[in-house]
Amino acid sequence: MTVKPAPAPKRESSPPHPLAGTRMTGADQIVQVLADEGVDTIFGYSGGAILPTYDAIFRYNSSHDKEIRLVVPATEQGAGFMAAGYSRSSGRVGVTIVTSGPGATNTVTPVRDCQADSIPMVLICGQVPRAAMGTDAFQEAPVFNIMAACAKHVFLLTDETKVEATIRTAFEIARSGRPGPVVIDVPKDVQNAESIFGGSGLLPLHGYAQRLEELRRRTIPAADAEAFFRLLGDAERPLIYAGGGVINGDASAELRAFAERFGIPVVTTLLGIGAMDTTSELSLHMLGMHGTAYANFAVEDCDFLFAVGSRFDDRVAGKVKEFAPQAKIAHLDIDASEIGKVKNVDWAAVSDAKRGLALLQKAGKDFKKTFGAWRKHVVELKRRHPLDYNRQSPNIQSEYVLQTLNQITRGNAIVTTGVGQHQMWAAQYLDFVRARSFLTSGSMGTMGFGLPAAIGAQLANPGALVIDVDGDGSIRMNYGELETLTTYDIPVKVLLLNNLGDGMVRQWQDLFFTSRYAGTDKTLHKKDFIKAVEADGFGFAKRVTEIAQVKPTLEAFVGFPGPAFLEVMVDQNAHVYPMIGPGMGYKDMITGKFIKGRDAKTPEREGGPSEGGYF
């Protein structure tokens, strides 16, 4: 049975598409829909099975004043993370186009990364011709099967009459509801085949459309709002726990207004950083495994926890039964499947964060209770248990470098990171006054994310200061993208904190494996990063080895007009604290030698905890 594309809803006054009724190849239709969707940048790498679409991009740009910028990376994985950085920093759908086989499989990691962090992206993959599919043809891979487990949705586009509707629908799915990546696998002969371009219309995904419509119509009934404010009114120590859903839902303004209206302090997840201005008195910064001591103590002390756009993941909730042990819990999330998935709650509402917070604030217009004593307690927690580090060491401490950088940027830079110790220190020591300004791989924890994500963020925000805070292990994963910076003269600043090893894994080996550094010591590696980036054409390429050099070199680095690279040789033996070990509760938090804890905690050694001993 042939299913025809459902026409997109139109206003009666909407004029028809100027190309409606034109006979076009599938490749030309792909590019035209991208243009119609407002795509201004494509990240991708060409190849045989996607050549028709790349040729269509070239021809489109040759005949239009407003071109679609094409950025060619060193690898397809880099392209995927560039699209992710573009999307995370702007809220718009990032687009990647790659060829079949290895081109497609190289994008599996960024697709899964976007799905895990709810980031909208559209990936278009070339595929071998329809007649060759299933024959192990040259550069054939079962993209649909591989990506189905990693993406929000996957299309295998085998009907040339559905090209434009499929591309348009992919964008709708990627950015609606809980955002995520959508993959479209397009055989080469479908790209070459001609059909009539309609200029409108989506595929008839009736079940999905119905769920979206139900979500749009959802409200918080008066009885539910009253129940929420009864819980809040009964509380003396309320706390907001905000996650990435606040950022993805563009609800930062609503979160800040809600917190200020009711005087409730806020802790955020790694992906929620920036949802609350970190310089606000109500901000307690990040909670969880490497969250601030005062944030984690506040979680221990609170008697009402309001989770907004967060999912009680293992890096936050730790030992779930002991998480927020004194608190009644309320949960607001766009995804009903997250409610009660990890932690039982006392109140819940399914809504996007923006609408839900606005509805609750309106419903609580007559709420009178203040929480002054609790806020004073929170201020005292921040005073008594601040972040700190070894300030007497002759070695450069990463915390000092980032603290100094923060004095220069004052929370106004877009910062990306790789994954590891430098990621956690950036989350701890840098301020962010706006949402979408801290970009990092959260759930997947993908090393190599920072550099390509910074490229995407810079192209999405051409006037912004974009800094990649990276580690020597992470940057090696997508090292080739340094050349992409100079190829396109993209003024990203790359700050490499080089500790000659995989610092976070080494920290675990110190604490739990009697300092057996299996596979983590990089002191034997021969790469001279400065010579390498000079070969890539960097006009600013410096290495810092002395503490006194840090501040003036950072100032010159940030002020350089083009792409800049600064390597700082930091203490190899430094640890990130606070730390809550795997399978442990907040009461077991280790604060180290330099952060004041409530009770001294000694890390368990030799093999780690008996349960939950995952990295």
XYZ file of C-alpha atoms in Angstrom:
615
model
C 0.000 0.000 0.000
C 1.395 3.407 -0.959
C 1.175 6.055 1.720
C 1.102 9.604 0.474
C 2.799 12.380 2.440
C 0.375 14.321 4.600
C 0.158 17.952 3.587
C 1.671 20.380 6.065
C -0.894 22.688 7.628
C -0.993 26.017 5.814
C -2.577 29.326 6.474
C -5.040 30.241 3.784
C -3.007 33.310 2.935
C 0.291 31.410 2.637
C 1.581 31.581 -0.917
C 2.676 28.338 -2.562
C 6.362 27.502 -2.631
C 7.933 29.202 -5.686
C 9.327 25.845 -6.842
C 6.125 23.856 -6.260
C 5.438 21.659 -9.289
C 9.060 21.696 -10.469
C 10.643 18.404 -11.485
C 13.803 17.972 -9.392
C 16.287 15.264 -8.450
C 16.196 13.871 -4.941
C 19.528 15.555 -4.212
C 18.183 18.959 -5.276
C 15.099 18.415 -3.133
C 17.273 17.586 -0.115
C 19.209 20.828 -0.470
C 16.089 22.900 -1.146
C 14.374 21.627 2.011
C 17.524 22.362 4.025
C 17.398 25.927 2.699
C 13.678 26.150 3.484
C 14.391 24.999 7.041
C 16.801 27.889 7.492
C 19.972 25.794 7.484
C 22.963 28.087 6.990
C 25.776 25.625 7.730
C 26.382 21.987 6.817
C 29.161 19.942 8.388
C 30.175 16.973 6.312
C 32.573 14.864 4.330
C 31.894 13.771 0.766
C 32.176 10.350 -0.843
C 30.812 8.287 -3.709
C 27.358 7.499 -2.363
C 26.598 11.089 -1.360
C 28.165 12.836 -4.377
C 24.838 13.795 -5.978
C 23.851 15.748 -2.849
C 27.239 17.448 -2.575
C 26.966 18.432 -6.224
C 23.493 19.825 -5.484
C 24.963 21.944 -2.666
C 27.567 23.317 -5.068
C 24.953 24.130 -7.702
C 22.608 25.691 -5.125
C 25.353 27.970 -3.850
C 26.322 28.919 -7.393
C 22.808 30.137 -8.153
C 21.755 31.803 -4.884
C 22.964 34.946 -3.166
C 22.504 33.395 0.265
C 24.777 30.378 0.286
C 24.679 27.386 2.626
C 28.129 27.258 4.169
C 29.832 23.864 3.829
C 32.453 22.992 6.450
C 34.595 19.942 5.667
C 36.185 18.422 8.787
C 39.055 15.994 9.224
C 36.689 13.137 10.112
C 32.982 12.388 10.008
C 32.947 12.126 13.799
C 34.246 15.682 13.882
C 31.414 16.733 11.567
C 28.843 15.197 13.912
C 30.234 16.983 16.949
C 30.443 20.265 15.038
C 26.732 19.951 14.286
C 26.142 19.149 17.967
C 28.103 22.214 19.091
C 26.178 24.340 16.603
C 22.897 23.039 17.998
C 23.786 23.130 21.687
C 24.947 26.736 21.486
C 22.099 28.058 19.331
C 19.064 25.835 19.875
C 18.824 25.325 16.118
C 19.042 21.938 14.415
C 22.598 21.018 13.461
C 23.086 19.278 10.094
C 25.671 16.716 9.017
C 25.965 15.064 5.594
C 28.277 12.089 5.077
C 28.785 9.231 2.667
C 27.884 5.572 3.091
C 29.733 2.795 4.913
C 32.568 4.157 7.043
C 31.308 7.708 6.559
C 28.053 6.735 8.246
C 29.551 4.475 10.913
C 32.015 7.206 11.919
C 29.007 9.285 12.985
C 27.512 6.698 15.340
C 29.214 8.231 18.385
C 27.992 11.819 17.842
C 24.499 10.533 17.070
C 24.398 8.527 20.292
C 25.928 11.496 22.144
C 23.133 13.767 20.884
C 20.463 11.222 21.772
C 21.833 10.793 25.287
C 21.889 14.570 25.876
C 18.645 15.354 23.949
C 20.302 17.482 21.236
C 18.494 18.098 17.907
C 20.546 17.071 14.876
C 19.776 15.791 11.376
C 22.271 13.394 9.824
C 21.944 12.591 6.119
C 23.943 9.557 4.963
C 24.545 8.373 1.456
C 23.796 4.706 0.783
C 24.588 2.319 -2.063
C 21.930 2.126 -4.820
C 18.742 0.270 -3.953
C 19.562 -2.660 -6.213
C 22.904 -3.177 -4.469
C 21.612 -3.009 -0.905
C 22.152 -6.232 0.996
C 24.897 -7.478 -1.328
C 27.854 -6.235 0.747
C 28.509 -3.673 -1.950
C 31.477 -1.314 -1.743
C 31.100 1.012 1.248
C 27.780 -0.491 2.290
C 26.778 -0.562 5.958
C 23.405 -1.363 7.560
C 22.862 2.201 8.708
C 19.223 1.739 9.676
C 20.013 -1.229 11.907
C 23.040 0.431 13.496
C 21.448 3.818 14.094
C 18.038 2.571 15.247
C 19.464 1.910 18.696
C 21.249 5.276 18.838
C 18.947 7.919 17.350
C 15.555 9.394 18.121
C 14.375 8.214 14.697
C 15.867 6.696 11.529
C 14.528 6.840 7.982
C 15.598 4.545 5.137
C 14.514 6.640 2.182
C 13.797 4.262 -0.707
C 10.957 6.163 -2.439
C 12.051 9.178 -4.486
C 8.562 10.683 -4.236
C 8.976 11.072 -0.454
C 12.335 12.833 -0.349
C 11.198 16.337 0.556
C 8.547 15.158 3.025
C 11.076 12.911 4.761
C 13.698 15.644 5.143
C 11.097 18.096 6.405
C 9.702 15.520 8.848
C 13.186 14.763 10.145
C 13.556 18.385 11.244
C 10.148 18.323 12.893
C 11.022 15.189 14.869
C 14.509 16.404 15.811
C 13.372 19.654 17.422
C 9.935 18.730 18.814
C 9.070 17.152 22.141
C 12.220 15.883 23.784
C 14.795 16.819 21.127
C 17.157 14.319 19.558
C 19.057 13.237 16.440
C 17.305 11.962 13.323
C 19.171 9.910 10.701
C 18.165 9.701 7.041
C 19.790 6.979 4.911
C 19.459 7.898 1.217
C 20.511 5.480 -1.548
C 22.507 7.085 -4.358
C 19.937 6.298 -7.031
C 17.206 7.970 -4.936
C 19.357 11.104 -4.893
C 19.589 10.936 -8.705
C 15.954 10.074 -9.363
C 13.573 12.859 -10.404
C 10.146 13.619 -8.984
C 7.823 16.565 -8.558
C 8.715 18.959 -5.744
C 5.567 19.857 -3.815
C 6.996 22.591 -1.612
C 5.203 21.447 1.557
C 4.042 18.391 3.434
C 5.161 16.028 6.169
C 5.055 12.259 6.466
C 1.908 11.045 8.275
C 3.351 10.093 11.659
C -0.055 10.092 13.294
C 0.919 8.576 16.641
C 3.842 10.948 17.104
C 1.794 13.958 16.017
C -0.961 12.978 18.431
C 1.491 12.716 21.340
C 2.961 16.104 20.468
C -0.469 17.665 20.327
C -1.341 16.166 23.710
C 1.890 17.562 25.113
C 1.169 21.028 23.669
C -2.295 21.001 25.232
C -1.080 19.815 28.616
C -1.559 22.150 31.492
C -1.098 21.863 35.237
C -4.603 21.540 36.688
C -5.484 23.803 39.578
C -5.652 20.830 41.975
C -2.130 19.739 40.978
C -0.770 23.257 41.348
C -2.373 23.488 44.784
C -0.772 20.183 45.743
C 2.622 21.508 44.635
C 2.290 24.639 46.741
C 1.062 22.634 49.730
C 4.322 20.676 49.566
C 6.308 23.876 49.155
C 4.371 25.542 51.963
C 5.083 22.632 54.296
C 8.811 22.869 53.515
C 11.413 24.920 55.323
C 14.399 24.058 53.137
C 13.350 23.858 49.440
C 15.882 23.323 46.660
C 15.574 23.356 42.859
C 17.528 20.672 40.980
C 17.733 21.863 37.352
C 18.979 19.789 34.442
C 19.630 19.939 30.729
C 15.916 20.006 29.993
C 15.858 23.617 31.168
C 18.513 24.509 28.579
C 16.947 22.433 25.783
C 13.536 23.894 26.539
C 14.807 27.498 26.453
C 13.457 27.839 29.981
C 16.383 29.614 31.634
C 14.441 32.869 32.038
C 11.500 31.018 33.580
C 13.760 29.085 35.956
C 15.484 32.256 37.149
C 12.175 34.042 37.581
C 10.701 31.104 39.511
C 13.733 30.795 41.822
C 13.785 34.533 42.527
C 10.022 34.812 43.013
C 9.939 32.084 45.678
C 13.476 32.578 46.992
C 14.606 29.006 46.340
C 18.310 28.125 45.832
C 19.258 26.189 42.703
C 21.678 23.344 42.018
C 22.279 22.217 38.451
C 23.509 19.118 36.680
C 26.539 19.238 34.396
C 24.239 19.855 31.414
C 22.145 22.363 33.358
C 25.086 24.713 33.921
C 24.124 28.178 32.686
C 20.415 27.661 33.257
C 20.934 29.737 36.390
C 23.438 32.599 36.346
C 26.286 31.068 38.351
C 27.087 34.455 39.890
C 23.594 34.691 41.433
C 23.308 34.396 45.206
C 20.719 31.659 44.643
C 23.117 29.557 42.549
C 24.836 26.664 44.327
C 26.430 25.485 41.074
C 26.779 21.814 40.132
C 25.724 18.893 42.300
C 26.711 15.250 42.063
C 29.842 13.165 41.758
C 32.135 16.188 41.334
C 29.662 18.850 42.377
C 30.554 21.554 44.856
C 30.569 20.503 48.487
C 28.013 23.162 49.359
C 25.637 21.997 46.595
C 25.832 18.418 47.822
C 25.412 19.450 51.451
C 22.325 21.428 50.435
C 20.908 18.282 48.807
C 21.544 16.427 52.071
C 19.860 19.179 54.099
C 16.847 20.089 51.938
C 13.353 18.933 52.831
C 11.764 19.641 49.423
C 13.544 18.987 46.126
C 12.022 20.266 42.883
C 13.588 18.482 39.896
C 13.127 20.413 36.644
C 14.260 18.926 33.323
C 16.540 16.482 35.114
C 16.492 12.712 35.332
C 18.242 11.554 38.536
C 21.081 10.004 36.567
C 23.801 7.979 38.266
C 26.319 10.847 38.322
C 23.806 12.895 40.336
C 21.682 10.471 42.334
C 24.507 8.067 43.209
C 23.045 5.712 45.800
C 19.442 6.427 44.843
C 17.791 5.422 48.114
C 19.996 7.884 50.014
C 19.686 10.781 47.557
C 18.021 13.821 49.183
C 17.180 11.669 52.218
C 15.052 14.257 54.041
C 13.168 15.606 51.043
C 9.758 15.357 49.519
C 10.357 15.318 45.773
C 8.515 17.040 42.920
C 9.433 16.366 39.283
C 8.648 18.417 36.173
C 9.790 16.912 32.867
C 8.749 16.835 29.221
C 9.243 13.057 29.040
C 6.699 11.063 31.020
C 9.000 8.030 30.985
C 11.458 9.891 33.228
C 8.901 10.337 36.015
C 9.572 7.680 38.624
C 12.124 5.884 36.425
C 14.924 6.220 38.970
C 13.478 7.943 42.020
C 9.937 7.813 43.361
C 8.379 11.259 43.647
C 5.633 12.893 45.684
C 4.411 15.226 42.919
C 4.896 15.224 39.158
C 3.841 17.052 36.023
C 4.625 16.260 32.393
C 5.406 19.486 30.566
C 8.250 21.273 28.868
C 10.170 23.274 31.459
C 9.326 26.666 29.969
C 5.565 26.207 30.049
C 5.490 24.228 33.286
C 7.487 26.760 35.294
C 5.435 29.649 33.932
C 2.181 27.891 34.833
C 3.387 27.103 38.338
C 4.615 30.641 38.944
C 1.263 32.008 37.834
C -0.580 29.541 40.070
C 1.573 30.570 43.030
C 0.968 34.307 42.698
C -0.545 34.416 46.197
C 2.090 32.197 47.850
C 3.479 34.165 50.795
C 5.998 31.980 52.584
C 9.640 33.036 52.545
C 12.676 30.887 53.238
C 15.101 33.431 54.666
C 16.611 31.125 57.303
C 17.294 28.460 54.675
C 18.917 30.953 52.336
C 21.164 32.145 55.173
C 22.110 28.521 55.810
C 22.949 28.075 52.129
C 25.107 31.215 52.112
C 26.933 29.830 55.138
C 27.475 26.511 53.352
C 29.120 28.397 50.477
C 31.279 30.350 52.910
C 32.388 27.340 54.952
C 32.892 24.820 52.133
C 34.210 26.690 49.066
C 36.115 25.054 46.237
C 39.842 25.070 46.893
C 43.055 23.431 45.748
C 46.773 23.149 46.475
C 47.867 26.771 46.278
C 51.352 26.045 47.655
C 52.453 23.591 44.986
C 55.317 24.632 42.696
C 53.412 22.944 39.858
C 50.722 24.763 37.894
C 47.289 23.710 39.109
C 44.483 23.426 36.545
C 42.133 25.097 39.025
C 44.392 28.161 39.102
C 44.475 28.342 35.312
C 40.677 28.222 35.070
C 40.174 30.609 37.966
C 42.447 33.069 36.185
C 40.630 32.531 32.890
C 37.366 33.228 34.688
C 38.693 36.598 35.862
C 39.252 37.463 32.202
C 36.032 36.130 30.648
C 33.721 36.980 33.594
C 31.237 34.319 32.557
C 30.698 35.718 29.072
C 32.489 33.085 26.956
C 31.032 30.010 25.304
C 33.120 27.148 26.676
C 33.338 23.615 25.330
C 35.262 20.784 26.934
C 36.569 17.338 26.294
C 35.932 14.733 28.963
C 37.949 14.133 32.106
C 39.434 16.156 34.931
C 39.625 19.356 32.881
C 35.880 19.023 32.169
C 35.020 18.859 35.865
C 37.365 21.710 36.794
C 35.825 23.864 34.049
C 32.360 23.085 35.411
C 33.514 23.999 38.915
C 35.656 27.096 38.385
C 34.152 28.928 35.417
C 31.127 31.211 35.631
C 28.329 31.213 33.054
C 25.847 34.054 33.022
C 23.825 32.774 30.045
C 22.299 29.489 28.987
C 23.877 27.563 26.109
C 27.346 28.780 27.038
C 28.748 25.585 28.607
C 28.847 22.750 26.078
C 30.034 19.322 27.115
C 29.329 15.647 26.538
C 27.285 14.609 29.542
C 25.687 11.188 29.433
C 28.088 9.615 26.916
C 31.200 11.336 28.281
C 32.836 11.377 24.849
C 36.507 12.297 24.733
C 37.217 14.340 21.610
C 33.970 16.309 21.890
C 35.413 19.699 22.834
C 37.340 20.846 19.754
C 34.771 20.075 17.026
C 31.927 21.276 19.266
C 33.743 24.591 19.657
C 33.958 24.921 15.865
C 30.205 24.409 15.553
C 29.511 26.841 18.390
C 31.737 29.529 16.876
C 30.053 29.266 13.478
C 26.631 29.466 15.122
C 27.761 32.491 17.181
C 30.243 34.370 15.000
C 30.693 37.315 17.347
C 31.182 35.302 20.524
C 34.346 34.337 22.384
C 34.488 30.529 22.132
C 37.042 28.591 24.161
C 37.716 24.861 24.050
C 39.077 23.759 27.434
C 40.663 20.422 26.629
C 42.962 17.726 27.920
C 45.856 16.046 26.161
C 43.971 12.747 26.088
C 40.701 14.185 24.802
C 42.175 16.469 22.157
C 44.065 13.560 20.580
C 40.713 11.931 19.791
C 39.823 14.593 17.207
C 43.187 16.285 16.821
C 42.773 16.729 13.074
C 40.119 19.391 13.613
C 42.828 21.871 14.643
C 43.541 22.198 10.932
C 39.833 22.857 10.342
C 40.182 25.975 12.504
C 42.933 27.430 10.343
C 41.447 26.197 7.061
C 38.332 28.302 7.676
C 39.989 30.920 9.929
C 37.601 30.152 12.792
C 38.745 32.149 15.858
C 38.256 29.437 18.492
C 40.670 29.566 21.428
C 42.011 26.120 22.387
C 43.272 25.868 25.967
C 45.067 22.569 26.484
C 45.642 21.534 30.102
C 48.377 18.954 29.596
C 48.956 16.575 32.498
C 50.706 13.963 30.353
C 48.033 11.362 30.888
C 44.399 10.414 31.202
C 43.917 12.312 34.428
C 40.468 11.154 35.499
C 41.236 7.476 34.954
C 44.575 7.997 36.687
C 42.716 9.522 39.648
C 40.593 6.386 39.945
C 43.695 4.259 39.670
C 45.221 6.263 42.527
C 42.151 5.881 44.720
C 40.941 2.393 43.914
C 43.751 0.459 42.170
C 46.849 1.242 44.269
C 48.301 3.610 41.658
C 48.645 0.970 38.953
C 48.595 3.242 35.884
C 47.556 0.717 33.262
C 47.261 2.526 29.923
C 46.958 6.054 31.318
C 50.531 7.391 31.472
C 51.309 9.488 28.392
C 54.770 10.697 29.438
C 56.352 8.557 26.717
C 54.319 10.181 23.948
C 56.456 12.273 21.610
C 53.979 14.805 20.254
C 55.062 18.415 20.483
C 51.687 20.130 20.401
C 53.135 23.568 19.705
C 55.124 22.475 16.666
C 52.108 20.550 15.434
C 49.712 23.498 15.622
C 52.302 25.804 14.091
C 52.383 23.378 11.182
C 48.596 23.774 10.982
C 49.043 27.538 10.596
C 48.170 28.876 14.053
C 49.326 32.462 14.556
C 49.197 32.058 18.330
C 50.805 28.873 19.672
C 52.412 29.013 23.105
C 53.348 26.699 25.966
C 53.334 27.773 29.619
C 55.422 25.937 32.205
C 55.705 28.518 35.029
C 52.959 29.850 37.314
C 54.016 33.453 36.696
C 53.421 33.006 32.958
C 49.803 31.921 33.317
C 47.918 35.225 33.659
C 49.720 37.349 31.010
C 49.712 34.511 28.507
C 46.010 33.826 29.075
C 45.238 37.511 28.481
C 47.164 37.480 25.197
C 45.540 34.176 24.221
C 41.979 35.401 24.811
C 42.676 38.690 23.029
C 44.196 37.136 19.904
C 41.938 37.871 16.905
C 42.221 34.471 15.164
C 42.422 30.820 16.164
C 44.772 30.469 19.129
C 46.362 27.533 20.941
C 47.722 27.632 24.493
C 49.235 24.588 26.180
C 49.659 24.747 29.952
C 51.715 22.019 31.612
C 49.762 21.182 34.759
C 50.233 18.978 37.807
C 49.972 15.333 36.777
C 49.098 14.153 40.283
C 46.234 16.560 41.020
C 42.789 15.126 41.781
C 39.329 16.569 41.218
C 37.495 17.154 44.486
C 34.873 16.904 45.823
C 34.244 13.333 44.715
C 31.470 10.872 45.463
C 32.670 7.406 44.565
C 30.581 4.980 42.522
C 27.766 3.347 44.430
C 28.243 5.796 47.312
C 25.884 8.350 48.813
C 26.402 12.053 49.406
C 27.308 11.368 53.030
C 30.380 9.526 51.672
C 31.634 12.552 49.715
C 35.424 12.932 49.699
C 36.495 16.559 49.870
C 40.268 16.072 49.747
C 42.896 18.054 51.640
C 41.882 21.564 50.613
C 38.063 21.657 50.784
C 36.543 21.665 54.240
C 34.132 18.791 54.779
C 31.683 18.061 57.553
C 33.441 14.783 58.328
C 36.745 13.435 57.065
C 36.237 10.749 54.430
C 38.894 8.327 53.270
C 38.601 6.898 49.761
C 38.175 3.160 49.552
C 41.179 1.483 47.985
C 42.087 -1.640 46.070
C 39.315 -2.582 43.723
C 36.808 0.094 44.618
C 33.346 -0.308 46.118
C 31.806 -3.767 46.191
C 28.746 -2.584 44.247
C 28.348 -0.211 41.356
C 32.081 -0.109 40.675
C 31.692 1.254 37.167
C 33.860 4.137 35.979
